[in-house]
Short mmCIF file of C-alpha atoms in Angstrom, two decimals:
data_model
loop_
_atom_site.label_atom_id
_atom_site.label_comp_id
_atom_site.label_asym_id
_atom_site.label_seq_id
_atom_site.Cartn_x
_atom_site.Cartn_y
_atom_site.Cartn_z
CA UNK A 1 0.72 24.82 17.49
CA UNK A 2 -0.22 21.81 19.61
CA UNK A 3 -0.14 18.18 18.39
CA UNK A 4 -1.38 15.54 20.82
CA UNK A 5 -1.12 11.75 20.99
CA UNK A 6 1.01 8.96 22.39
CA UNK A 7 4.55 10.22 21.83
CA UNK A 8 7.15 7.50 21.22
CA UNK A 9 10.44 8.51 22.86
CA UNK A 10 13.03 6.25 21.21
CA UNK A 11 15.91 7.62 23.29
CA UNK A 12 14.20 7.18 26.65
CA UNK A 13 12.46 3.99 25.44
CA UNK A 14 9.07 5.10 26.71
CA UNK A 15 5.70 6.31 25.46
CA UNK A 16 4.48 9.68 26.71
CA UNK A 17 0.81 10.54 26.61
CA UNK A 18 0.79 14.24 25.86
CA UNK A 19 1.38 16.97 23.30
CA UNK A 20 4.07 18.60 21.25
CA UNK A 21 4.15 22.38 21.35
CA UNK A 22 5.58 23.54 18.02
CA UNK A 23 6.96 27.02 17.41
CA UNK A 24 8.89 28.23 14.34
CA UNK A 25 9.31 24.74 12.96
CA UNK A 26 10.77 23.27 16.16
CA UNK A 27 9.48 21.41 19.19
CA UNK A 28 9.39 24.06 21.88
CA UNK A 29 8.02 21.82 24.61
CA UNK A 30 6.69 18.32 25.28
CA UNK A 31 3.92 18.25 27.88
CA UNK A 32 2.19 15.33 29.62
CA UNK A 33 -1.59 15.20 29.28
CA UNK A 34 -3.98 12.39 30.17
CA UNK A 35 -6.59 13.29 27.53
CA UNK A 36 -4.34 13.19 24.44
CA UNK A 37 -5.69 11.88 21.15
CA UNK A 38 -5.69 8.12 20.59
CA UNK A 39 -2.91 7.99 18.01
CA UNK A 40 0.87 7.59 18.01
CA UNK A 41 3.48 10.24 17.27
CA UNK A 42 6.95 8.99 16.40
CA UNK A 43 10.13 10.22 14.70
CA UNK A 44 10.01 10.36 10.92
CA UNK A 45 11.68 7.59 8.95
CA UNK A 46 15.13 7.97 7.37
CA UNK A 47 16.53 6.00 4.44
CA UNK A 48 20.24 5.78 5.29
CA UNK A 49 21.43 5.09 1.74
CA UNK A 50 19.59 5.51 -1.55
CA UNK A 51 20.25 6.46 -5.15
CA UNK A 52 17.19 8.58 -5.94
CA UNK A 53 17.85 8.14 -9.65
CA UNK A 54 16.99 4.43 -9.43
CA UNK A 55 13.38 5.37 -8.73
CA UNK A 56 13.44 6.95 -12.22
CA UNK A 57 12.13 10.09 -10.51
CA UNK A 58 13.72 13.45 -9.93
CA UNK A 59 14.05 14.32 -6.21
CA UNK A 60 10.94 16.49 -6.08
CA UNK A 61 8.73 13.75 -7.54
CA UNK A 62 10.36 11.18 -5.25
CA UNK A 63 9.49 13.39 -2.27
CA UNK A 64 5.81 13.51 -3.19
CA UNK A 65 5.56 9.74 -2.82
CA UNK A 66 8.03 9.20 0.04
CA UNK A 67 6.19 11.48 2.48
CA UNK A 68 3.07 9.34 2.02
CA UNK A 69 5.05 6.50 3.58
CA UNK A 70 6.36 8.49 6.55
CA UNK A 71 9.81 9.28 5.16
CA UNK A 72 11.13 12.66 6.32
CA UNK A 73 14.76 12.37 5.18
CA UNK A 74 17.01 10.42 2.84
CA UNK A 75 20.79 10.07 2.66
CA UNK A 76 21.22 10.17 -1.08
CA UNK A 77 24.21 9.28 -3.22
CA UNK A 78 23.86 11.12 -6.58
CA UNK A 79 26.41 8.74 -8.05
CA UNK A 80 24.21 7.74 -10.99
CA UNK A 81 23.65 11.18 -12.46
CA UNK A 82 27.24 12.14 -11.62
CA UNK A 83 28.46 9.34 -13.89
CA UNK A 84 26.32 10.82 -16.66
CA UNK A 85 26.86 14.55 -16.11
CA UNK A 86 29.48 15.11 -13.41
CA UNK A 87 29.10 18.04 -11.01
CA UNK A 88 26.36 19.52 -13.21
CA UNK A 89 24.30 16.41 -12.45
CA UNK A 90 24.92 16.67 -8.70
CA UNK A 91 23.92 20.35 -8.82
CA UNK A 92 20.71 19.41 -10.65
CA UNK A 93 19.77 17.01 -7.84
CA UNK A 94 20.56 19.52 -5.09
CA UNK A 95 18.63 22.36 -6.71
CA UNK A 96 15.59 20.25 -7.57
CA UNK A 97 15.51 18.83 -4.02
CA UNK A 98 15.42 22.34 -2.52
CA UNK A 99 12.00 22.86 -4.09
CA UNK A 100 10.27 20.40 -1.73
CA UNK A 101 10.17 19.92 2.08
CA UNK A 102 11.57 16.35 2.26
CA UNK A 103 15.09 16.51 3.67
CA UNK A 104 17.65 15.32 1.11
CA UNK A 105 21.20 14.88 2.35
CA UNK A 106 23.55 14.33 -0.58
CA UNK A 107 27.01 12.82 -0.68
CA UNK A 108 29.96 13.56 -2.95
CA UNK A 109 30.25 10.63 -5.39
CA UNK A 110 33.65 9.02 -4.83
CA UNK A 111 33.89 6.79 -7.90
CA UNK A 112 33.09 8.63 -11.11
CA UNK A 113 33.73 6.68 -13.19
CA UNK A 114 33.30 3.63 -10.96
CA UNK A 115 36.27 2.01 -12.69
CA UNK A 116 38.61 2.77 -15.56
CA UNK A 117 37.25 -0.22 -17.46
CA UNK A 118 34.13 1.46 -18.86
CA UNK A 119 33.14 4.62 -20.71
CA UNK A 120 31.59 7.29 -18.54
CA UNK A 121 30.01 10.68 -19.10
CA UNK A 122 32.20 12.45 -16.55
CA UNK A 123 35.16 12.26 -14.22
CA UNK A 124 35.15 13.56 -10.64
CA UNK A 125 38.75 13.80 -9.51
CA UNK A 126 40.42 15.24 -6.43
CA UNK A 127 39.63 18.84 -7.40
CA UNK A 128 35.92 18.15 -8.00
CA UNK A 129 35.67 16.12 -4.80
CA UNK A 130 37.19 18.98 -2.80
CA UNK A 131 34.68 21.36 -4.37
CA UNK A 132 31.75 19.16 -3.37
CA UNK A 133 32.96 18.21 0.10
CA UNK A 134 33.48 21.86 1.04
CA UNK A 135 29.74 22.54 0.61
CA UNK A 136 27.35 22.40 3.54
CA UNK A 137 24.81 20.55 1.36
CA UNK A 138 27.22 17.62 1.04
CA UNK A 139 27.18 15.50 4.20
CA UNK A 140 29.54 12.63 3.39
CA UNK A 141 31.81 10.96 0.83
CA UNK A 142 29.62 8.48 -1.04
CA UNK A 143 30.24 4.75 -1.16
CA UNK A 144 33.84 4.00 -2.01
CA UNK A 145 33.32 1.15 -4.44
CA UNK A 146 36.89 1.03 -5.64
CA UNK A 147 38.09 -1.03 -2.68
CA UNK A 148 41.10 -2.31 -4.67
CA UNK A 149 42.14 1.34 -4.92
CA UNK A 150 42.02 1.64 -1.14
CA UNK A 151 43.95 -1.58 -0.60
CA UNK A 152 46.61 -0.60 -3.14
CA UNK A 153 46.93 2.97 -1.81
CA UNK A 154 45.97 4.55 -5.11
CA UNK A 155 46.55 8.28 -4.64
CA UNK A 156 43.33 9.33 -6.38
CA UNK A 157 41.32 7.15 -3.96
CA UNK A 158 43.15 7.84 -0.70
CA UNK A 159 43.20 11.54 -1.53
CA UNK A 160 39.41 11.65 -1.54
CA UNK A 161 39.30 9.95 1.86
CA UNK A 162 41.72 12.59 3.17
CA UNK A 163 39.42 15.32 1.89
CA UNK A 164 36.51 13.78 3.83
CA UNK A 165 38.69 13.72 6.96
CA UNK A 166 39.62 17.35 6.39
CA UNK A 167 35.97 18.39 6.49
CA UNK A 168 35.05 15.97 9.29
CA UNK A 169 32.54 14.07 7.17
CA UNK A 170 31.97 10.28 7.14
CA UNK A 171 32.89 7.96 4.28
CA UNK A 172 30.47 5.31 3.03
CA UNK A 173 31.79 1.91 2.03
CA UNK A 174 31.08 -0.75 -0.58
CA UNK A 175 33.07 -3.91 -0.04
CA UNK A 176 31.29 -7.17 -0.94
CA UNK A 177 33.21 -10.22 0.22
CA UNK A 178 36.07 -8.26 1.80
CA UNK A 179 37.47 -10.08 4.85
CA UNK A 180 40.54 -10.40 7.05
CA UNK A 181 43.54 -8.09 6.74
CA UNK A 182 42.17 -6.45 3.58
CA UNK A 183 38.97 -5.55 5.41
CA UNK A 184 40.95 -4.14 8.35
CA UNK A 185 42.94 -1.90 6.02
CA UNK A 186 39.77 -0.77 4.26
CA UNK A 187 38.08 0.17 7.54
CA UNK A 188 41.22 1.70 9.07
CA UNK A 189 41.44 4.05 6.08
CA UNK A 190 38.37 5.78 7.52
CA UNK A 191 35.47 4.01 5.82
CA UNK A 192 32.58 3.64 8.26
CA UNK A 193 29.61 1.85 6.60
CA UNK A 194 28.79 -1.01 4.29
CA UNK A 195 25.59 -2.31 2.65
CA UNK A 196 27.14 -5.02 0.46
CA UNK A 197 27.98 -7.90 2.81
CA UNK A 198 27.42 -11.29 1.23
CA UNK A 199 26.67 -13.25 4.41
CA UNK A 200 26.18 -12.90 8.16
CA UNK A 201 29.73 -13.85 9.10
CA UNK A 202 31.10 -11.11 6.87
CA UNK A 203 28.71 -8.55 8.35
CA UNK A 204 29.62 -9.61 11.89
CA UNK A 205 33.32 -9.29 11.12
CA UNK A 206 32.76 -5.78 9.80
CA UNK A 207 30.77 -4.80 12.90
CA UNK A 208 33.49 -6.25 15.12
CA UNK A 209 36.00 -3.99 13.39
CA UNK A 210 33.85 -0.91 13.98
CA UNK A 211 31.99 -0.66 10.68
CA UNK A 212 28.25 0.05 10.63
CA UNK A 213 26.07 -2.23 8.55
CA UNK A 214 23.19 -0.87 6.48
CA UNK A 215 20.67 -3.66 5.97
CA UNK A 216 19.44 -3.23 2.42
CA UNK A 217 16.09 -4.05 0.91
CA UNK A 218 15.69 -2.64 -2.58
CA UNK A 219 14.20 -3.72 -5.88
CA UNK A 220 17.02 -6.01 -6.99
CA UNK A 221 19.09 -6.67 -3.86
CA UNK A 222 17.04 -7.81 -0.87
CA UNK A 223 18.89 -8.79 2.25
CA UNK A 224 16.51 -8.10 5.14
CA UNK A 225 15.70 -11.79 5.58
CA UNK A 226 19.40 -12.64 5.61
CA UNK A 227 20.63 -9.95 7.97
CA UNK A 228 17.78 -9.13 10.37
CA UNK A 229 19.35 -11.49 12.95
CA UNK A 230 21.96 -8.77 13.57
CA UNK A 231 19.28 -6.63 15.23
CA UNK A 232 19.32 -8.71 18.42
CA UNK A 233 23.14 -8.67 18.46
CA UNK A 234 24.24 -5.04 18.06
CA UNK A 235 21.51 -2.51 17.31
CA UNK A 236 23.87 0.48 17.69
CA UNK A 237 25.81 -0.60 14.59
CA UNK A 238 22.84 -0.99 12.24
CA UNK A 239 20.84 1.15 9.85
CA UNK A 240 18.22 0.37 7.19
CA UNK A 241 18.42 1.43 3.55
CA UNK A 242 16.77 0.74 0.22
CA UNK A 243 19.79 1.59 -1.98
CA UNK A 244 17.95 1.18 -5.30
CA UNK A 245 14.16 1.33 -5.40
CA UNK A 246 12.18 1.23 -8.63
CA UNK A 247 9.00 3.33 -8.96
CA UNK A 248 6.44 0.55 -8.64
CA UNK A 249 7.93 -0.47 -5.28
CA UNK A 250 8.17 3.12 -4.04
CA UNK A 251 4.52 3.61 -4.94
CA UNK A 252 3.62 0.74 -2.58
CA UNK A 253 5.90 1.72 0.27
CA UNK A 254 9.31 2.80 1.46
CA UNK A 255 11.11 2.33 4.81
CA UNK A 256 7.71 1.94 6.51
CA UNK A 257 7.29 -1.45 4.81
CA UNK A 258 10.57 -2.70 6.27
CA UNK A 259 9.69 -1.34 9.69
CA UNK A 260 6.38 -3.23 9.70
CA UNK A 261 8.09 -6.45 8.63
CA UNK A 262 10.57 -6.18 11.47
CA UNK A 263 7.83 -5.50 14.01
CA UNK A 264 5.93 -8.52 12.70
CA UNK A 265 9.05 -10.61 13.32
CA UNK A 266 8.82 -9.62 16.99
CA UNK A 267 11.65 -7.12 17.23
CA UNK A 268 11.40 -4.42 19.87
CA UNK A 269 9.73 -1.28 18.53
CA UNK A 270 12.28 1.02 20.14
CA UNK A 271 15.19 -0.93 18.64
CA UNK A 272 13.66 -0.85 15.16
CA UNK A 273 12.98 2.88 15.35
CA UNK A 274 16.48 3.49 16.67
CA UNK A 275 17.94 1.73 13.64
CA UNK A 276 15.67 3.62 11.23
CA UNK A 277 15.71 7.11 12.76
CA UNK A 278 18.26 7.71 15.52
CA UNK A 279 21.28 5.87 14.11
CA UNK A 280 21.40 7.55 10.67
CA UNK A 281 20.72 10.97 12.18
CA UNK A 282 23.69 10.59 14.52
CA UNK A 283 26.04 8.92 12.04
CA UNK A 284 25.56 11.47 9.26
CA UNK A 285 24.94 14.46 11.58
CA UNK A 286 21.57 15.17 10.00
CA UNK A 287 19.39 18.11 10.98
CA UNK A 288 16.43 15.79 11.51
CA UNK A 289 14.28 15.87 14.63
CA UNK A 290 14.00 12.93 17.04
CA UNK A 291 11.06 14.22 19.12
CA UNK A 292 13.18 16.10 21.65
CA UNK A 293 12.61 19.63 22.89
CA UNK A 294 14.55 21.99 20.61
CA UNK A 295 14.58 19.53 17.69
CA UNK A 296 13.13 20.28 14.27
CA UNK A 297 9.50 19.18 14.29
CA UNK A 298 9.99 16.16 12.03
CA UNK A 299 7.60 13.35 12.90
CA UNK A 300 4.83 11.08 11.68
CA UNK A 301 1.46 10.18 13.12
CA UNK A 302 0.12 6.63 12.84
CA UNK A 303 -3.10 4.97 13.92
CA UNK A 304 -1.47 2.11 15.82
CA UNK A 305 1.88 0.36 16.10
CA UNK A 306 0.31 -2.87 14.84
CA UNK A 307 -1.35 -1.48 11.71
CA UNK A 308 1.20 1.31 11.21
CA UNK A 309 -0.96 3.31 8.82
CA UNK A 310 0.58 6.72 8.14
CA UNK A 311 -2.00 9.40 8.98
CA UNK A 312 0.24 12.46 8.78
CA UNK A 313 3.84 13.40 7.98
CA UNK A 314 5.38 16.59 9.37
CA UNK A 315 8.69 18.20 8.38
CA UNK A 316 10.06 21.32 10.09
CA UNK A 317 6.69 21.87 11.77
CA UNK A 318 4.80 21.76 8.48
CA UNK A 319 2.26 19.10 7.69
CA UNK A 320 3.34 17.75 4.29
CA UNK A 321 0.96 14.78 4.14
CA UNK A 322 -2.46 14.25 5.69
CA UNK A 323 -5.98 13.05 4.90
CA UNK A 324 -4.52 10.97 2.06
CA UNK A 325 -3.11 14.03 0.29
CA UNK A 326 0.38 15.40 -0.30
CA UNK A 327 0.32 19.05 0.75
CA UNK A 328 3.00 20.44 -1.56
CA UNK A 329 3.63 20.42 -5.30
CA UNK A 330 6.68 19.61 -7.38
CA UNK A 331 8.22 22.31 -9.57
CA UNK A 332 8.50 22.13 -13.31
CA UNK A 333 11.59 20.10 -14.16
CA UNK A 334 14.33 21.35 -16.43
CA UNK A 335 15.49 18.44 -18.61
CA UNK A 336 19.24 17.77 -18.73
CA UNK A 337 21.05 15.02 -20.60
CA UNK A 338 24.33 13.72 -22.00
CA UNK A 339 23.66 11.29 -24.85
CA UNK A 340 25.62 10.66 -28.01
CA UNK A 341 24.85 7.33 -29.60
CA UNK A 342 23.73 6.16 -33.02
CA UNK A 343 21.65 3.16 -34.04
CA UNK A 344 23.14 -0.32 -34.35
CA UNK A 345 22.66 -3.08 -36.94
CA UNK A 346 22.41 -6.87 -36.42
CA UNK A 347 25.84 -7.38 -37.97
CA UNK A 348 27.33 -5.11 -35.27
CA UNK A 349 26.59 -7.69 -32.57
CA UNK A 350 27.47 -10.95 -34.32
CA UNK A 351 30.18 -13.08 -32.72
CA UNK A 352 32.36 -15.18 -35.00
CA UNK A 353 32.45 -18.84 -33.94
CA UNK A 354 36.08 -19.45 -33.05
CA UNK A 355 35.59 -22.85 -31.47
CA UNK A 356 35.92 -23.93 -27.87
CA UNK A 357 33.86 -22.92 -24.84
CA UNK A 358 32.70 -19.56 -23.58
CA UNK A 359 32.71 -17.70 -20.28
CA UNK A 360 29.01 -17.08 -19.63
CA UNK A 361 27.60 -14.65 -17.04
CA UNK A 362 25.07 -16.20 -14.65
CA UNK A 363 22.48 -13.79 -13.21
CA UNK A 364 20.44 -14.64 -10.10
CA UNK A 365 17.11 -13.21 -8.99
CA UNK A 366 17.41 -10.70 -6.15
CA UNK A 367 21.20 -10.72 -6.10
CA UNK A 368 23.72 -8.28 -7.56
CA UNK A 369 26.46 -10.91 -7.41
CA UNK A 370 26.71 -12.95 -10.62
CA UNK A 371 28.26 -16.33 -11.25
CA UNK A 372 30.24 -17.74 -14.15
CA UNK A 373 29.65 -20.86 -16.23
CA UNK A 374 31.88 -22.29 -18.91
CA UNK A 375 29.58 -23.38 -21.72
CA UNK A 376 29.88 -24.69 -25.25
CA UNK A 377 27.65 -22.38 -27.30
CA UNK A 378 26.00 -23.45 -30.56
CA UNK A 379 26.81 -21.83 -33.88
CA UNK A 380 25.54 -21.82 -37.45
CA UNK A 381 29.02 -22.67 -38.62
CA UNK A 382 30.06 -19.03 -38.87
CA UNK A 383 28.51 -17.12 -35.96
CA UNK A 384 27.62 -18.06 -32.38
CA UNK A 385 23.92 -18.59 -31.63
CA UNK A 386 21.81 -18.07 -28.57
CA UNK A 387 20.03 -21.09 -27.08
CA UNK A 388 16.76 -20.05 -25.36
CA UNK A 389 16.05 -23.70 -24.48
CA UNK A 390 19.17 -23.73 -22.33
CA UNK A 391 18.71 -20.07 -21.31
CA UNK A 392 21.86 -18.95 -23.14
CA UNK A 393 21.11 -15.41 -24.34
CA UNK A 394 23.14 -12.60 -25.82
CA UNK A 395 23.97 -9.50 -23.76
CA UNK A 396 25.43 -6.30 -25.18
CA UNK A 397 26.62 -2.95 -23.82
CA UNK A 398 27.01 0.13 -26.02
CA UNK A 399 28.82 3.33 -25.10
CA UNK A 400 26.24 6.12 -25.01
CA UNK A 401 28.76 8.96 -24.72
CA UNK A 402 31.28 8.32 -27.50
CA UNK A 403 29.22 6.19 -29.88
CA UNK A 404 31.48 3.17 -29.88
CA UNK A 405 30.71 -0.33 -31.14
CA UNK A 406 28.86 -2.62 -28.70
CA UNK A 407 30.62 -5.25 -26.63
CA UNK A 408 28.95 -8.66 -26.76
CA UNK A 409 28.82 -11.64 -24.40
CA UNK A 410 26.43 -14.40 -23.33
CA UNK A 411 24.34 -14.74 -20.18
CA UNK A 412 22.12 -17.19 -18.28
CA UNK A 413 19.34 -16.39 -15.84
CA UNK A 414 16.96 -14.15 -17.78
CA UNK A 415 14.92 -16.94 -19.36
CA UNK A 416 13.66 -15.10 -22.45
CA UNK A 417 12.04 -17.32 -25.08
CA UNK A 418 11.89 -14.61 -27.72
CA UNK A 419 12.59 -10.91 -28.24
CA UNK A 420 14.81 -8.61 -26.22
CA UNK A 421 14.76 -5.74 -23.76
CA UNK A 422 17.15 -2.85 -23.22
CA UNK A 423 17.84 0.07 -20.92
CA UNK A 424 19.97 3.21 -20.61
CA UNK A 425 19.88 2.64 -16.84
CA UNK A 426 23.00 0.50 -16.43
CA UNK A 427 25.04 0.93 -13.28
CA UNK A 428 27.27 2.69 -12.91
CA UNK A 429 28.11 4.47 -16.14
CA UNK A 430 24.64 4.15 -17.67
CA UNK A 431 25.61 3.02 -21.09
CA UNK A 432 22.98 1.16 -23.10
CA UNK A 433 22.56 -2.47 -22.05
CA UNK A 434 20.37 -5.14 -23.67
CA UNK A 435 19.70 -8.85 -23.41
CA UNK A 436 17.86 -10.91 -25.99
CA UNK A 437 17.27 -14.01 -28.04
CA UNK A 438 18.03 -12.65 -31.53
CA UNK A 439 20.12 -9.87 -33.03
CA UNK A 440 17.19 -8.19 -34.76
CA UNK A 441 15.17 -7.78 -31.55
CA UNK A 442 18.20 -6.60 -29.59
CA UNK A 443 18.90 -3.92 -32.20
CA UNK A 444 15.27 -2.81 -32.28
CA UNK A 445 15.20 -2.38 -28.49
CA UNK A 446 18.53 -0.54 -28.40
CA UNK A 447 17.55 1.73 -31.26
CA UNK A 448 14.32 2.78 -29.54
CA UNK A 449 16.49 4.05 -26.68
CA UNK A 450 18.83 5.79 -29.12
CA UNK A 451 15.85 7.50 -30.77
CA UNK A 452 14.49 8.86 -27.45
CA UNK A 453 17.96 9.59 -25.99
CA UNK A 454 17.36 7.41 -22.98
CA UNK A 455 14.80 5.02 -21.56
CA UNK A 456 13.63 1.42 -21.38
CA UNK A 457 12.44 -0.71 -24.28
CA UNK A 458 11.07 -4.19 -25.02
CA UNK A 459 10.74 -5.82 -28.42
CA UNK A 460 8.80 -9.06 -28.56
CA UNK A 461 9.66 -10.05 -32.10
CA UNK A 462 6.34 -8.63 -33.28
CA UNK A 463 5.96 -5.30 -31.45
CA UNK A 464 8.09 -2.82 -29.53
CA UNK A 465 7.22 -0.81 -26.40
CA UNK A 466 9.19 1.78 -24.45
CA UNK A 467 9.38 4.34 -21.64
CA UNK A 468 11.22 7.60 -22.19
CA UNK A 469 13.64 8.83 -19.51
CA UNK A 470 14.44 12.36 -20.70
CA UNK A 471 16.34 13.52 -17.58
CA UNK A 472 19.94 12.32 -18.05
CA UNK A 473 18.57 9.19 -19.72
CA UNK A 474 17.90 7.71 -16.27
CA UNK A 475 14.96 9.69 -14.85
CA UNK A 476 11.50 10.81 -15.89
CA UNK A 477 9.86 14.15 -15.20
CA UNK A 478 6.40 12.68 -14.54
CA UNK A 479 4.85 11.70 -11.16
CA UNK A 480 5.63 8.38 -9.49
CA UNK A 481 2.18 6.93 -10.20
CA UNK A 482 2.57 7.54 -13.93
CA UNK A 483 6.05 6.10 -14.32
CA UNK A 484 5.18 3.20 -11.98
CA UNK A 485 2.21 2.23 -14.13
CA UNK A 486 4.25 2.43 -17.34
CA UNK A 487 7.09 0.49 -15.74
CA UNK A 488 4.80 -2.29 -14.49
CA UNK A 489 3.27 -2.65 -17.96
CA UNK A 490 6.71 -2.88 -19.56
CA UNK A 491 7.84 -5.41 -16.95
CA UNK A 492 4.77 -7.53 -17.65
CA UNK A 493 5.63 -7.59 -21.36
CA UNK A 494 9.14 -8.81 -20.46
CA UNK A 495 7.54 -11.59 -18.43
CA UNK A 496 5.26 -12.50 -21.33
CA UNK A 497 8.33 -13.25 -23.46
CA UNK A 498 9.72 -15.59 -20.82
CA UNK A 499 11.58 -13.68 -18.11
CA UNK A 500 10.66 -14.73 -14.56
CA UNK A 501 12.91 -12.36 -12.60
CA UNK A 502 11.13 -10.22 -10.00
CA UNK A 503 12.79 -7.05 -11.31
CA UNK A 504 14.13 -7.80 -14.80
CA UNK A 505 15.13 -4.22 -15.66
CA UNK A 506 16.81 -3.69 -12.31
CA UNK A 507 18.68 -6.98 -12.60
CA UNK A 508 19.77 -6.10 -16.15
CA UNK A 509 21.04 -2.73 -14.99
CA UNK A 510 23.50 -4.39 -12.60
CA UNK A 511 25.05 -6.68 -15.21
CA UNK A 512 27.36 -3.79 -16.11
CA UNK A 513 28.37 -3.05 -12.49
CA UNK A 514 32.05 -3.93 -12.49
CA UNK A 515 32.59 -3.60 -8.73
CA UNK A 516 30.37 -6.50 -7.68
CA UNK A 517 31.58 -10.05 -8.42
CA UNK A 518 31.91 -12.26 -10.31
CA UNK A 519 31.58 -11.79 -14.08
CA UNK A 520 30.15 -8.61 -15.63
CA UNK A 521 30.26 -6.73 -18.92
CA UNK A 522 31.09 -3.13 -19.80
CA UNK A 523 31.04 -1.35 -23.14
CA UNK A 524 34.70 -2.36 -23.43
CA UNK A 525 34.28 -6.09 -22.88
CA UNK A 526 33.72 -9.01 -20.52
CA UNK A 527 35.09 -8.28 -17.04
CA UNK A 528 36.39 -10.58 -14.29
CA UNK A 529 35.59 -8.68 -11.08
CA UNK A 530 37.49 -11.07 -8.79
CA UNK A 531 40.74 -10.36 -10.63
CA UNK A 532 39.65 -6.84 -11.59
CA UNK A 533 40.60 -7.21 -15.24
CA UNK A 534 39.09 -7.95 -18.63
CA UNK A 535 38.73 -11.58 -19.57
CA UNK A 536 38.28 -13.35 -22.89
CA UNK A 537 34.87 -14.46 -24.09
CA UNK A 538 36.42 -17.71 -25.30
CA UNK A 539 37.99 -20.00 -22.72
CA UNK A 540 41.54 -20.95 -23.60
CA UNK A 541 42.86 -24.26 -22.35
#
């Protein structure tokens, strides 16, 4: 097979007018020809860190959309489904991914549960980690979010790093705000990447100590504008990732969108492609072609560098996207789940007014890091009240695995004027989380999720709407276009009741993430991430 065009050689930093000769899924030869077609051939795009589950799609459905955008491979951390279903969940992702041509490279989740301060559906200990890391399908140890465990030499944590060393596989990091001697110890333990830096100085310190930075641009956390300056400083130490990408964003684009933005900013095309293709392939030892003789024939064809419209996507010498059509089909999906929760009543989430001020979570648009305010909350004399005028709302988390009572706190930043919305997508343990103005609406939204055993729900005070997520309570088994349309409609309803966040459901899902500062909530209570311990709702003098 012969494919002609202007071939972009990112290693040699040159453009070759010629053709690829493809045989048995590999590039047998690259030949120079003056009369090649007027189009560009370049290496396929690689997402260096993503949780496929956050797209609310199973891997096969994700693949159908990703190849439209020129993605040929993803480095995927199945941490979300592992927290729900353990190794069975990881196996589900691997087996479903095998049914499609997109190259999925999975890691072994290192923090299941993410902390001991929340209820989880599974535990992956040393034995389970050894089992996963010994498999050829597992390319790395996934992001080690328990950085206090590394710093305090917790045997369960350091043991997993040793297993990665044993099999010669890299370890991904997760260390927001870590600096100085603590950062040195974290990196010296063998952790090689990070996508959670808070500012440029922190990222530069990490690079200086030998850690690679993955510039992240997802649905909730968007840091491209903050960190793109690093590209002109040390391109060899950078990769691009989406981390968490909701379906409506995936429908519009993937890594190709970030590539175009960087080119529009004036960055060198070869540098950008190196960061997006070459660097992750080398770092994770991926079997992904880079347009060299002998490589797998993984590449994309575009009309021009300026427009960057994807004309075709090829994986292992097979055209998987062309003429506006995906050229493979997803298999039928076997539904799996782990859900054991009953309905709640308004009296279950009342908070007795005990006087004094409260610790209130402060959420910010586009940022996983929360703040903390100390606020005097109104009451009716017996129970605490929300105050939509001051944006003081109630937030609850309910254990979905053991059917415990909800934990309750208060939060600013969501802006609801009425109603409530809820989700069983709540990082990292995926318990049920909800935020709302009144107890009745919160209970209605939560109970819709209980009834469907997983999903998203909005109750406006008059009507309720929902999306079912029947695969582990975090994914759908429908195509991206379908779930994206449903998700956008549900998001619009949330906006109609007052929320102005760009991604309200995504932001809500991170309010239970206990490994990112400052104040969060689990099903067991309000949590002070900086001190890594529970804290009281009421402030004591």
